[in-house]
Amino acid sequence: MATSLLRVPPPQTLLRPLVVPERLLLGPGPSNVPHRIQAAGGRQLLGHMHPEVLQVMDEIKAGIQYAFQTQNQLTLAISGSGHCAMEAALFNLLECGDTILVAINGIWGQRAADIARRLEANVYELLKPPGEYFTPQDIEEGLVQHKPSVLFITHGESSTGVLQPLEGLGELCHRHGCLLLVDAVASLGGAPIFMDQQEIDVLYSGSQKVLNSPPGSAPISFSERAREKVLRRKTKPPSFYLDIGWLGNYWGCDGEPRRYHHTAPINSFFSLREGLAMLAETGLESSWERHQANCASLCQGLLSLGLELFVKEEKVRLPTITTVKVPEGYNWKDITGFLMDNHAMEIAGGLGPTVGKVLRIGLMGCNSTSENVNRVLRALRDALGSCHRSRL
Amino acid sequence: MATSLLRVPPPQTLLRPLVVPERLLLGPGPSNVPHRIQAAGGRQLLGHMHPEVLQVMDEIKAGIQYAFQTQNQLTLAISGSGHCAMEAALFNLLECGDTILVAINGIWGQRAADIARRLEANVYELLKPPGEYFTPQDIEEGLVQHKPSVLFITHGESSTGVLQPLEGLGELCHRHGCLLLVDAVASLGGAPIFMDQQEIDVLYSGSQKVLNSPPGSAPISFSERAREKVLRRKTKPPSFYLDIGWLGNYWGCDGEPRRYHHTAPINSFFSLREGLAMLAETGLESSWERHQANCASLCQGLLSLGLELFVKEEKVRLPTITTVKVPEGYNWKDITGFLMDNHAMEIAGGLGPTVGKVLRIGLMGCNSTSENVNRVLRALRDALGSCHRSRL
């Protein structure tokens, strides 16, 4: 064209090559992606209704059923990050005016409460200080007082490092006519969870922690009780993209011919499939044991460095993410910055209620190895010796 | 463990290797992914707050500003498919009781109206038969009659093959106190669009058509007018994941320090960045010309095969997706199935209001070549000669 109509020129920054350095990701996520999973994400794209893709989706579904230990038909992956799965759960379970009780002992309960309020649900909060967990007594008192139709609780509280015991909670909820919704984004594959035996009604997780797949897809499953609540809705969920009726059809969960719903993130599905396959090959119990052992060894090493663990009780320490108090006199940013600059290693500071208070070290999936335990301990020792320490 | 607690065994299907055949994707999307973009998606993952990732996000933002021809600060990519971007637009623009006028001449208007109803907006529909487009007079009558605060219209109607002329619509909307929301999922990069000059208030697209990146991220931009409407909201948007206030902060659009919002699909961003870079290298005008020329040549070839184009007026034919009537006596599934089985090539049937009526052929981004025009015409000639034709 002789005279260009363009007012915005091509950006110079886009004409330079993409830069992606190698880095050891030992923060609370994402974790490193093994070559096999990376390669799957880089495979050629197929159409969202091609038989090979529907087959991969069936395999993902079976892999999630294994990882969740459930036989729920309504099991699938959300086309979004773990946050998106949280919304999918709440969008489908709640209608305006429904009552939800949210167990809050860190950021994820806060987030769930925020979303539930956006949906104009009646939101009650059950509060514990960060670093603590809920007992069945705590839960029962909340159920009796507020009579919710849904209880939200976080299995792996990645902002505080707490592993919430789930035993008995499903039965308790059902005795009080309530559904149990569990966030297992940070814990799945790293700590035991049994969706069916523990009577969990909606369970979701993310792709990018123990499963070691890139963010962009998120496992979720609905029990028959939860599915019935969704079927009884008077109003449609606010989201079409996350409407579990449409999604369940696209994922072949309802016995009907599959219909186009949205153009799914096919390459993310390829990666998630491989992440689930690697977990199936390792075996859940072996994965749980490895995470437990490496977490214990990390905790021991941290104590040897003179550091103090944030979660007091050993039995409720999340095996995937360990929280340690920021050592006195140090600025946490100096320590995380030192590890990034000198060891190409990520560990993180706190999040939400733990900002400034803790450092968070993740050992998830392929990153949960004794070699990484040693690497991060060496790097921390180096940081403690090198970073500026203010006089107290 | 001596006695396993597992009730669901590892699925056998996951223990087999992933199968991803090569295929020429000439349907309405997704389109093929060039090696450079595939490779970017398979690069090592980084953290969602790492400086390299924030840099890539800045580059994506600049790339979208170029592709959209806008200088809007509030420009970013949604962490989801194109459908998710449609929801992001509607979730942020509409509150319960707001009035929206939806121009419907295919499936995307229907979809937008469905979502707007889920949000309890007052939804009015402006209807045209599939294959037709809206004139400024049509639009003005609707604006006068319904006094909406938002008009939704589809630039590239991929279910019908219509390219909606946008000239003058922005000014018209603004004269009537209304915002203009445009879906350019199927048209961006393949047909001229000038967000600022055409006074479009919210524009979104997808990654997987002309941009040739895998689905999983979606460009979107808000004008200052649109941003002000969002700022004036009385209620929060129903979604946290798609809350443009949070997203705008994470994308560095508000001048504030960037805060963690969600774990973004980093690898999808790497791919999208490369797709935008390739468009910037080609140049928009050159890309528009190529799509136009190959579409014209395809249309000519289809007519030579004795086929009838679905969109009568040449000037409103979408250069990225061509619709042709299912030839009399043939079952459309036989034709698409034949191309898939014998030519490893995808073309599609109709969608929504065009189901059973049309075949859809996409030539998008790297797939818009004269070689592909020839390949699909040869394949179609083969299909017409080989598929069963019922006697009339």
PDB file of N, CA and C in Angstrom, chain A residues 1 4-8 13-14 16 20-21 23 30 38 42-46 50 52 63 66 69 81 83 87 111 114 118 197 215 236-237 239-241 243 261 263-264 273 277 285 289 346, chain B residues 1 4-9 13-14 16 20-21 23 30 38 42 44-46 50 52 63 66 69 81 83 87 111 114 118 197 215 236-237 239-241 243 261 263-264 273 277 285 289 346:
ATOM      1  N   MET A   1       0.861  -1.196   0.000  1.00  0.00           N
ATOM      2  CA  MET A   1       0.000   0.000   0.000  1.00  0.00           C
ATOM      3  C   MET A   1       0.893   1.240   0.000  1.00  0.00           C
ATOM      4  N   SER A   4       0.339   4.157   4.124  1.00  0.00           N
ATOM      5  CA  SER A   4      -0.100   3.257   5.175  1.00  0.00           C
ATOM      6  C   SER A   4      -1.127   3.940   6.058  1.00  0.00           C
ATOM      7  N   LEU A   5      -2.127   3.168   6.459  1.00  0.00           N
ATOM      8  CA  LEU A   5      -3.139   3.674   7.388  1.00  0.00           C
ATOM      9  C   LEU A   5      -2.739   3.389   8.833  1.00  0.00           C
ATOM     10  N   LEU A   6      -1.633   2.692   8.999  1.00  0.00           N
ATOM     11  CA  LEU A   6      -1.246   2.278  10.359  1.00  0.00           C
ATOM     12  C   LEU A   6      -0.738   3.458  11.180  1.00  0.00           C
ATOM     13  N   ARG A   7      -1.216   3.571  12.388  1.00  0.00           N
ATOM     14  CA  ARG A   7      -0.778   4.636  13.290  1.00  0.00           C
ATOM     15  C   ARG A   7       0.163   4.095  14.366  1.00  0.00           C
ATOM     16  N   VAL A   8       0.067   2.793  14.616  1.00  0.00           N
ATOM     17  CA  VAL A   8       0.912   2.158  15.643  1.00  0.00           C
ATOM     18  C   VAL A   8       1.929   1.268  14.925  1.00  0.00           C
ATOM     19  N   THR A  13      10.678  -4.225  20.363  1.00  0.00           N
ATOM     20  CA  THR A  13      10.998  -5.289  21.329  1.00  0.00           C
ATOM     21  C   THR A  13      10.595  -6.657  20.801  1.00  0.00           C
ATOM     22  N   LEU A  14       9.577  -6.687  19.943  1.00  0.00           N
ATOM     23  CA  LEU A  14       9.118  -7.977  19.423  1.00  0.00           C
ATOM     24  C   LEU A  14      10.029  -8.501  18.326  1.00  0.00           C
ATOM     25  N   ARG A  16      13.191  -8.739  18.635  1.00  0.00           N
ATOM     26  CA  ARG A  16      14.326  -9.425  19.256  1.00  0.00           C
ATOM     27  C   ARG A  16      13.910 -10.850  19.648  1.00  0.00           C
ATOM     28  N   VAL A  20      14.604 -17.127  27.410  1.00  0.00           N
ATOM     29  CA  VAL A  20      14.076 -17.976  28.483  1.00  0.00           C
ATOM     30  C   VAL A  20      15.236 -18.686  29.178  1.00  0.00           C
ATOM     31  N   PRO A  21      15.742 -18.123  30.284  1.00  0.00           N
ATOM     32  CA  PRO A  21      16.866 -18.757  30.978  1.00  0.00           C
ATOM     33  C   PRO A  21      16.436 -20.021  31.727  1.00  0.00           C
ATOM     34  N   ARG A  23      16.293 -22.264  35.057  1.00  0.00           N
ATOM     35  CA  ARG A  23      16.199 -21.860  36.459  1.00  0.00           C
ATOM     36  C   ARG A  23      15.600 -23.003  37.275  1.00  0.00           C
ATOM     37  N   PRO A  30       5.071 -21.976  39.770  1.00  0.00           N
ATOM     38  CA  PRO A  30       5.179 -23.282  39.117  1.00  0.00           C
ATOM     39  C   PRO A  30       6.509 -23.963  39.410  1.00  0.00           C
ATOM     40  N   GLN A  38       7.471 -30.987  28.651  1.00  0.00           N
ATOM     41  CA  GLN A  38       7.768 -29.836  27.771  1.00  0.00           C
ATOM     42  C   GLN A  38       7.561 -30.209  26.309  1.00  0.00           C
ATOM     43  N   GLY A  42       4.984 -28.898  23.187  1.00  0.00           N
ATOM     44  CA  GLY A  42       5.498 -28.357  21.933  1.00  0.00           C
ATOM     45  C   GLY A  42       5.113 -29.188  20.713  1.00  0.00           C
ATOM     46  N   ARG A  43       4.247 -30.198  20.903  1.00  0.00           N
ATOM     47  CA  ARG A  43       3.811 -31.019  19.766  1.00  0.00           C
ATOM     48  C   ARG A  43       2.837 -30.245  18.882  1.00  0.00           C
ATOM     49  N   GLN A  44       2.652 -30.742  17.683  1.00  0.00           N
ATOM     50  CA  GLN A  44       1.746 -30.081  16.732  1.00  0.00           C
ATOM     51  C   GLN A  44       0.327 -30.044  17.301  1.00  0.00           C
ATOM     52  N   LEU A  45      -0.337 -28.960  16.996  1.00  0.00           N
ATOM     53  CA  LEU A  45      -1.710 -28.749  17.450  1.00  0.00           C
ATOM     54  C   LEU A  45      -2.668 -29.619  16.639  1.00  0.00           C
ATOM     55  N   LEU A  46      -3.732 -30.075  17.297  1.00  0.00           N
ATOM     56  CA  LEU A  46      -4.831 -30.736  16.593  1.00  0.00           C
ATOM     57  C   LEU A  46      -6.107 -29.954  16.882  1.00  0.00           C
ATOM     58  N   HIS A  50     -10.996 -33.405  17.285  1.00  0.00           N
ATOM     59  CA  HIS A  50     -10.383 -34.542  16.606  1.00  0.00           C
ATOM     60  C   HIS A  50     -10.383 -35.757  17.536  1.00  0.00           C
ATOM     61  N   GLU A  52      -8.231 -37.943  18.193  1.00  0.00           N
ATOM     62  CA  GLU A  52      -7.013 -38.104  19.004  1.00  0.00           C
ATOM     63  C   GLU A  52      -7.065 -37.193  20.229  1.00  0.00           C
ATOM     64  N   GLY A  63      -6.691 -40.208  34.322  1.00  0.00           N
ATOM     65  CA  GLY A  63      -5.542 -39.838  35.159  1.00  0.00           C
ATOM     66  C   GLY A  63      -5.968 -39.019  36.368  1.00  0.00           C
ATOM     67  N   TYR A  66      -7.576 -41.248  38.903  1.00  0.00           N
ATOM     68  CA  TYR A  66      -6.550 -41.947  39.690  1.00  0.00           C
ATOM     69  C   TYR A  66      -5.930 -41.001  40.727  1.00  0.00           C
ATOM     70  N   GLN A  69      -8.319 -40.346  43.308  1.00  0.00           N
ATOM     71  CA  GLN A  69      -8.920 -41.556  43.873  1.00  0.00           C
ATOM     72  C   GLN A  69     -10.448 -41.432  43.909  1.00  0.00           C
ATOM     73  N   SER A  81      -5.963 -21.739  34.694  1.00  0.00           N
ATOM     74  CA  SER A  81      -5.074 -22.040  35.809  1.00  0.00           C
ATOM     75  C   SER A  81      -5.878 -22.550  37.014  1.00  0.00           C
ATOM     76  N   HIS A  83      -6.563 -21.130  39.767  1.00  0.00           N
ATOM     77  CA  HIS A  83      -7.523 -20.098  40.162  1.00  0.00           C
ATOM     78  C   HIS A  83      -8.837 -20.241  39.407  1.00  0.00           C
ATOM     79  N   GLU A  87     -12.793 -20.904  40.636  1.00  0.00           N
ATOM     80  CA  GLU A  87     -14.005 -20.203  40.172  1.00  0.00           C
ATOM     81  C   GLU A  87     -15.009 -21.186  39.584  1.00  0.00           C
ATOM     82  N   ARG A 111      -9.508 -15.894  49.223  1.00  0.00           N
ATOM     83  CA  ARG A 111      -9.832 -15.784  47.793  1.00  0.00           C
ATOM     84  C   ARG A 111     -11.201 -16.393  47.492  1.00  0.00           C
ATOM     85  N   ASP A 114     -13.890 -14.151  48.670  1.00  0.00           N
ATOM     86  CA  ASP A 114     -14.039 -13.013  47.753  1.00  0.00           C
ATOM     87  C   ASP A 114     -14.887 -13.415  46.544  1.00  0.00           C
ATOM     88  N   ARG A 118     -18.671 -12.177  45.295  1.00  0.00           N
ATOM     89  CA  ARG A 118     -18.970 -11.664  43.951  1.00  0.00           C
ATOM     90  C   ARG A 118     -20.225 -12.333  43.383  1.00  0.00           C
ATOM     91  N   GLN A 197     -13.409 -41.965  49.268  1.00  0.00           N
ATOM     92  CA  GLN A 197     -13.438 -42.470  50.641  1.00  0.00           C
ATOM     93  C   GLN A 197     -13.624 -41.329  51.650  1.00  0.00           C
ATOM     94  N   PRO A 215       1.275 -24.172  33.687  1.00  0.00           N
ATOM     95  CA  PRO A 215      -0.057 -23.680  34.045  1.00  0.00           C
ATOM     96  C   PRO A 215      -0.914 -23.496  32.787  1.00  0.00           C
ATOM     97  N   LYS A 236     -28.666 -20.223  35.560  1.00  0.00           N
ATOM     98  CA  LYS A 236     -27.441 -20.732  34.953  1.00  0.00           C
ATOM     99  C   LYS A 236     -26.236 -20.179  35.720  1.00  0.00           C
ATOM    100  N   PRO A 237     -25.126 -20.892  35.730  1.00  0.00           N
ATOM    101  CA  PRO A 237     -23.903 -20.306  36.299  1.00  0.00           C
ATOM    102  C   PRO A 237     -23.552 -19.029  35.536  1.00  0.00           C
ATOM    103  N   SER A 239     -20.907 -18.051  34.280  1.00  0.00           N
ATOM    104  CA  SER A 239     -19.943 -18.249  33.206  1.00  0.00           C
ATOM    105  C   SER A 239     -20.396 -19.351  32.261  1.00  0.00           C
ATOM    106  N   PHE A 240     -20.321 -19.062  30.974  1.00  0.00           N
ATOM    107  CA  PHE A 240     -20.515 -20.089  29.956  1.00  0.00           C
ATOM    108  C   PHE A 240     -19.252 -20.932  29.832  1.00  0.00           C
ATOM    109  N   TYR A 241     -18.103 -20.265  29.878  1.00  0.00           N
ATOM    110  CA  TYR A 241     -16.795 -20.928  29.717  1.00  0.00           C
ATOM    111  C   TYR A 241     -16.601 -22.012  30.770  1.00  0.00           C
ATOM    112  N   ASP A 243     -19.224 -23.397  32.600  1.00  0.00           N
ATOM    113  CA  ASP A 243     -20.496 -24.062  32.885  1.00  0.00           C
ATOM    114  C   ASP A 243     -20.265 -25.572  32.856  1.00  0.00           C
ATOM    115  N   HIS A 261     -17.747 -26.700  22.564  1.00  0.00           N
ATOM    116  CA  HIS A 261     -18.070 -25.750  23.633  1.00  0.00           C
ATOM    117  C   HIS A 261     -17.127 -24.551  23.561  1.00  0.00           C
ATOM    118  N   THR A 263     -12.718 -23.565  22.236  1.00  0.00           N
ATOM    119  CA  THR A 263     -11.486 -24.101  21.667  1.00  0.00           C
ATOM    120  C   THR A 263     -10.506 -24.305  22.823  1.00  0.00           C
ATOM    121  N   ALA A 264     -10.401 -25.540  23.234  1.00  0.00           N
ATOM    122  CA  ALA A 264      -9.647 -25.855  24.448  1.00  0.00           C
ATOM    123  C   ALA A 264      -8.141 -25.675  24.226  1.00  0.00           C
ATOM    124  N   ARG A 273      -1.636 -34.380  30.250  1.00  0.00           N
ATOM    125  CA  ARG A 273      -1.712 -35.831  30.041  1.00  0.00           C
ATOM    126  C   ARG A 273      -0.396 -36.491  30.426  1.00  0.00           C
ATOM    127  N   ALA A 277       0.407 -39.032  33.387  1.00  0.00           N
ATOM    128  CA  ALA A 277       0.990 -40.334  33.040  1.00  0.00           C
ATOM    129  C   ALA A 277       2.214 -40.605  33.915  1.00  0.00           C
ATOM    130  N   GLU A 285       1.320 -43.700  45.902  1.00  0.00           N
ATOM    131  CA  GLU A 285       1.891 -43.950  47.241  1.00  0.00           C
ATOM    132  C   GLU A 285       3.384 -43.661  47.264  1.00  0.00           C
ATOM    133  N   GLU A 289       5.220 -40.801  49.485  1.00  0.00           N
ATOM    134  CA  GLU A 289       6.367 -41.142  50.343  1.00  0.00           C
ATOM    135  C   GLU A 289       7.580 -40.270  50.032  1.00  0.00           C
ATOM    136  N   GLU A 346      14.799 -20.295  42.491  1.00  0.00           N
ATOM    137  CA  GLU A 346      13.700 -19.535  43.078  1.00  0.00           C
ATOM    138  C   GLU A 346      13.219 -20.166  44.378  1.00  0.00           C
TER     139      GLU A 346
ATOM    140  N   MET B   1       4.414 -49.288  50.780  1.00  0.00           N
ATOM    141  CA  MET B   1       3.363 -49.587  51.755  1.00  0.00           C
ATOM    142  C   MET B   1       2.862 -51.014  51.542  1.00  0.00           C
ATOM    143  N   SER B   4      -2.059 -51.359  50.222  1.00  0.00           N
ATOM    144  CA  SER B   4      -2.387 -50.108  49.550  1.00  0.00           C
ATOM    145  C   SER B   4      -3.784 -49.651  49.919  1.00  0.00           C
ATOM    146  N   LEU B   5      -3.909 -48.353  50.110  1.00  0.00           N
ATOM    147  CA  LEU B   5      -5.224 -47.759  50.380  1.00  0.00           C
ATOM    148  C   LEU B   5      -5.911 -47.341  49.087  1.00  0.00           C
ATOM    149  N   LEU B   6      -5.215 -47.499  47.981  1.00  0.00           N
ATOM    150  CA  LEU B   6      -5.758 -47.009  46.712  1.00  0.00           C
ATOM    151  C   LEU B   6      -6.900 -47.890  46.219  1.00  0.00           C
ATOM    152  N   ARG B   7      -7.970 -47.262  45.809  1.00  0.00           N
ATOM    153  CA  ARG B   7      -9.116 -47.988  45.272  1.00  0.00           C
ATOM    154  C   ARG B   7      -9.197 -47.840  43.749  1.00  0.00           C
ATOM    155  N   VAL B   8      -8.572 -46.804  43.222  1.00  0.00           N
ATOM    156  CA  VAL B   8      -8.595 -46.565  41.771  1.00  0.00           C
ATOM    157  C   VAL B   8      -7.186 -46.810  41.240  1.00  0.00           C
ATOM    158  N   PRO B   9      -7.004 -47.824  40.382  1.00  0.00           N
ATOM    159  CA  PRO B   9      -5.655 -48.159  39.902  1.00  0.00           C
ATOM    160  C   PRO B   9      -5.190 -47.175  38.825  1.00  0.00           C
ATOM    161  N   THR B  13      -4.421 -46.739  29.904  1.00  0.00           N
ATOM    162  CA  THR B  13      -4.319 -45.888  28.705  1.00  0.00           C
ATOM    163  C   THR B  13      -3.225 -44.834  28.880  1.00  0.00           C
ATOM    164  N   LEU B  14      -2.968 -44.447  30.129  1.00  0.00           N
ATOM    165  CA  LEU B  14      -1.946 -43.415  30.365  1.00  0.00           C
ATOM    166  C   LEU B  14      -0.538 -43.984  30.270  1.00  0.00           C
ATOM    167  N   ARG B  16       0.494 -45.730  27.801  1.00  0.00           N
ATOM    168  CA  ARG B  16       0.879 -45.761  26.384  1.00  0.00           C
ATOM    169  C   ARG B  16       1.357 -44.381  25.960  1.00  0.00           C
ATOM    170  N   VAL B  20       0.227 -37.878  18.431  1.00  0.00           N
ATOM    171  CA  VAL B  20      -0.165 -36.591  17.832  1.00  0.00           C
ATOM    172  C   VAL B  20       0.204 -36.601  16.342  1.00  0.00           C
ATOM    173  N   PRO B  21      -0.741 -36.965  15.485  1.00  0.00           N
ATOM    174  CA  PRO B  21      -0.431 -37.003  14.043  1.00  0.00           C
ATOM    175  C   PRO B  21      -0.300 -35.606  13.444  1.00  0.00           C
ATOM    176  N   ARG B  23      -1.242 -32.844  10.658  1.00  0.00           N
ATOM    177  CA  ARG B  23      -2.517 -32.620   9.970  1.00  0.00           C
ATOM    178  C   ARG B  23      -2.551 -31.178   9.475  1.00  0.00           C
ATOM    179  N   PRO B  30      -8.564 -24.396  15.515  1.00  0.00           N
ATOM    180  CA  PRO B  30      -7.253 -23.760  15.435  1.00  0.00           C
ATOM    181  C   PRO B  30      -6.556 -24.042  14.104  1.00  0.00           C
ATOM    182  N   GLN B  38       5.671 -23.241  18.070  1.00  0.00           N
ATOM    183  CA  GLN B  38       5.655 -24.513  18.796  1.00  0.00           C
ATOM    184  C   GLN B  38       6.832 -24.602  19.755  1.00  0.00           C
ATOM    185  N   GLY B  42       7.293 -24.896  23.992  1.00  0.00           N
ATOM    186  CA  GLY B  42       7.983 -26.017  24.624  1.00  0.00           C
ATOM    187  C   GLY B  42       9.224 -25.583  25.395  1.00  0.00           C
ATOM    188  N   GLN B  44      11.465 -23.926  28.542  1.00  0.00           N
ATOM    189  CA  GLN B  44      11.384 -24.122  29.985  1.00  0.00           C
ATOM    190  C   GLN B  44      10.478 -23.058  30.634  1.00  0.00           C
ATOM    191  N   LEU B  45       9.767 -23.502  31.626  1.00  0.00           N
ATOM    192  CA  LEU B  45       8.850 -22.627  32.357  1.00  0.00           C
ATOM    193  C   LEU B  45       9.632 -21.681  33.268  1.00  0.00           C
ATOM    194  N   LEU B  46       9.096 -20.486  33.429  1.00  0.00           N
ATOM    195  CA  LEU B  46       9.628 -19.555  34.437  1.00  0.00           C
ATOM    196  C   LEU B  46       8.483 -19.193  35.387  1.00  0.00           C
ATOM    197  N   HIS B  50       8.713 -13.549  37.388  1.00  0.00           N
ATOM    198  CA  HIS B  50      10.109 -13.357  37.014  1.00  0.00           C
ATOM    199  C   HIS B  50      10.238 -12.202  36.023  1.00  0.00           C
ATOM    200  N   GLU B  52      11.909 -11.814  33.385  1.00  0.00           N
ATOM    201  CA  GLU B  52      11.860 -12.215  31.972  1.00  0.00           C
ATOM    202  C   GLU B  52      10.412 -12.417  31.511  1.00  0.00           C
ATOM    203  N   GLY B  63       2.697  -5.940  21.199  1.00  0.00           N
ATOM    204  CA  GLY B  63       2.278  -6.658  19.989  1.00  0.00           C
ATOM    205  C   GLY B  63       0.772  -6.561  19.770  1.00  0.00           C
ATOM    206  N   TYR B  66      -0.123  -3.151  18.530  1.00  0.00           N
ATOM    207  CA  TYR B  66       0.126  -3.056  17.092  1.00  0.00           C
ATOM    208  C   TYR B  66      -0.968  -3.773  16.296  1.00  0.00           C
ATOM    209  N   GLN B  69      -4.005  -1.877  16.507  1.00  0.00           N
ATOM    210  CA  GLN B  69      -3.838  -0.462  16.168  1.00  0.00           C
ATOM    211  C   GLN B  69      -4.460   0.421  17.258  1.00  0.00           C
ATOM    212  N   SER B  81      -8.995 -19.233  26.504  1.00  0.00           N
ATOM    213  CA  SER B  81      -9.281 -19.223  25.068  1.00  0.00           C
ATOM    214  C   SER B  81     -10.071 -17.967  24.680  1.00  0.00           C
ATOM    215  N   HIS B  83     -13.115 -17.637  23.854  1.00  0.00           N
ATOM    216  CA  HIS B  83     -14.373 -17.614  24.593  1.00  0.00           C
ATOM    217  C   HIS B  83     -14.217 -16.925  25.952  1.00  0.00           C
ATOM    218  N   GLU B  87     -16.008 -13.547  27.678  1.00  0.00           N
ATOM    219  CA  GLU B  87     -16.541 -13.422  29.038  1.00  0.00           C
ATOM    220  C   GLU B  87     -15.862 -12.299  29.795  1.00  0.00           C
ATOM    221  N   ARG B 111     -23.998 -16.355  21.521  1.00  0.00           N
ATOM    222  CA  ARG B 111     -23.193 -16.694  22.691  1.00  0.00           C
ATOM    223  C   ARG B 111     -23.059 -15.497  23.637  1.00  0.00           C
ATOM    224  N   ASP B 114     -26.232 -14.984  25.470  1.00  0.00           N
ATOM    225  CA  ASP B 114     -26.366 -15.988  26.534  1.00  0.00           C
ATOM    226  C   ASP B 114     -25.571 -15.566  27.772  1.00  0.00           C
ATOM    227  N   ARG B 118     -26.794 -14.424  31.610  1.00  0.00           N
ATOM    228  CA  ARG B 118     -26.282 -15.040  32.847  1.00  0.00           C
ATOM    229  C   ARG B 118     -25.901 -13.955  33.862  1.00  0.00           C
ATOM    230  N   GLN B 197      -8.854   4.419  15.664  1.00  0.00           N
ATOM    231  CA  GLN B 197      -9.503   5.238  14.633  1.00  0.00           C
ATOM    232  C   GLN B 197     -10.979   4.878  14.489  1.00  0.00           C
ATOM    233  N   PRO B 215      -4.268 -22.450  21.340  1.00  0.00           N
ATOM    234  CA  PRO B 215      -5.286 -21.836  22.195  1.00  0.00           C
ATOM    235  C   PRO B 215      -4.840 -21.841  23.650  1.00  0.00           C
ATOM    236  N   LYS B 236     -18.377  -5.618  42.156  1.00  0.00           N
ATOM    237  CA  LYS B 236     -17.218  -6.243  41.531  1.00  0.00           C
ATOM    238  C   LYS B 236     -17.683  -7.154  40.391  1.00  0.00           C
ATOM    239  N   PRO B 237     -16.859  -7.351  39.377  1.00  0.00           N
ATOM    240  CA  PRO B 237     -17.206  -8.349  38.360  1.00  0.00           C
ATOM    241  C   PRO B 237     -17.370  -9.717  39.024  1.00  0.00           C
ATOM    242  N   SER B 239     -16.220 -12.494  38.310  1.00  0.00           N
ATOM    243  CA  SER B 239     -15.009 -13.303  38.276  1.00  0.00           C
ATOM    244  C   SER B 239     -13.815 -12.554  38.838  1.00  0.00           C
ATOM    245  N   PHE B 240     -13.068 -13.244  39.697  1.00  0.00           N
ATOM    246  CA  PHE B 240     -11.785 -12.721  40.144  1.00  0.00           C
ATOM    247  C   PHE B 240     -10.722 -12.979  39.076  1.00  0.00           C
ATOM    248  N   TYR B 241     -10.786 -14.154  38.490  1.00  0.00           N
ATOM    249  CA  TYR B 241      -9.804 -14.569  37.472  1.00  0.00           C
ATOM    250  C   TYR B 241      -9.785 -13.585  36.299  1.00  0.00           C
ATOM    251  N   ASP B 243     -11.075 -10.356  36.493  1.00  0.00           N
ATOM    252  CA  ASP B 243     -11.293  -8.986  36.964  1.00  0.00           C
ATOM    253  C   ASP B 243     -10.229  -8.071  36.339  1.00  0.00           C
ATOM    254  N   HIS B 261      -1.530 -12.239  40.838  1.00  0.00           N
ATOM    255  CA  HIS B 261      -2.976 -12.375  40.681  1.00  0.00           C
ATOM    256  C   HIS B 261      -3.362 -13.830  40.481  1.00  0.00           C
ATOM    257  N   THR B 263      -1.534 -17.739  38.604  1.00  0.00           N
ATOM    258  CA  THR B 263      -0.385 -18.325  37.936  1.00  0.00           C
ATOM    259  C   THR B 263      -0.721 -18.434  36.451  1.00  0.00           C
ATOM    260  N   ALA B 264      -0.180 -17.495  35.694  1.00  0.00           N
ATOM    261  CA  ALA B 264      -0.572 -17.357  34.292  1.00  0.00           C
ATOM    262  C   ALA B 264      -0.010 -18.502  33.449  1.00  0.00           C
ATOM    263  N   ARG B 273       3.582 -14.569  22.222  1.00  0.00           N
ATOM    264  CA  ARG B 273       4.607 -13.563  21.945  1.00  0.00           C
ATOM    265  C   ARG B 273       5.222 -13.809  20.572  1.00  0.00           C
ATOM    266  N   ALA B 277       5.064 -11.568  17.280  1.00  0.00           N
ATOM    267  CA  ALA B 277       6.327 -11.140  16.676  1.00  0.00           C
ATOM    268  C   ALA B 277       6.309 -11.438  15.170  1.00  0.00           C
ATOM    269  N   GLU B 285      -0.345  -4.801   7.068  1.00  0.00           N
ATOM    270  CA  GLU B 285      -0.925  -4.561   5.738  1.00  0.00           C
ATOM    271  C   GLU B 285      -0.598  -5.699   4.785  1.00  0.00           C
ATOM    272  N   GLU B 289      -3.321  -8.144   3.006  1.00  0.00           N
ATOM    273  CA  GLU B 289      -3.309  -8.359   1.552  1.00  0.00           C
ATOM    274  C   GLU B 289      -3.223  -9.838   1.200  1.00  0.00           C
ATOM    275  N   GLU B 346      -8.157 -30.877   7.584  1.00  0.00           N
ATOM    276  CA  GLU B 346      -9.421 -30.529   8.217  1.00  0.00           C
ATOM    277  C   GLU B 346     -10.082 -29.358   7.514  1.00  0.00           C
TER     278      GLU B 346
END
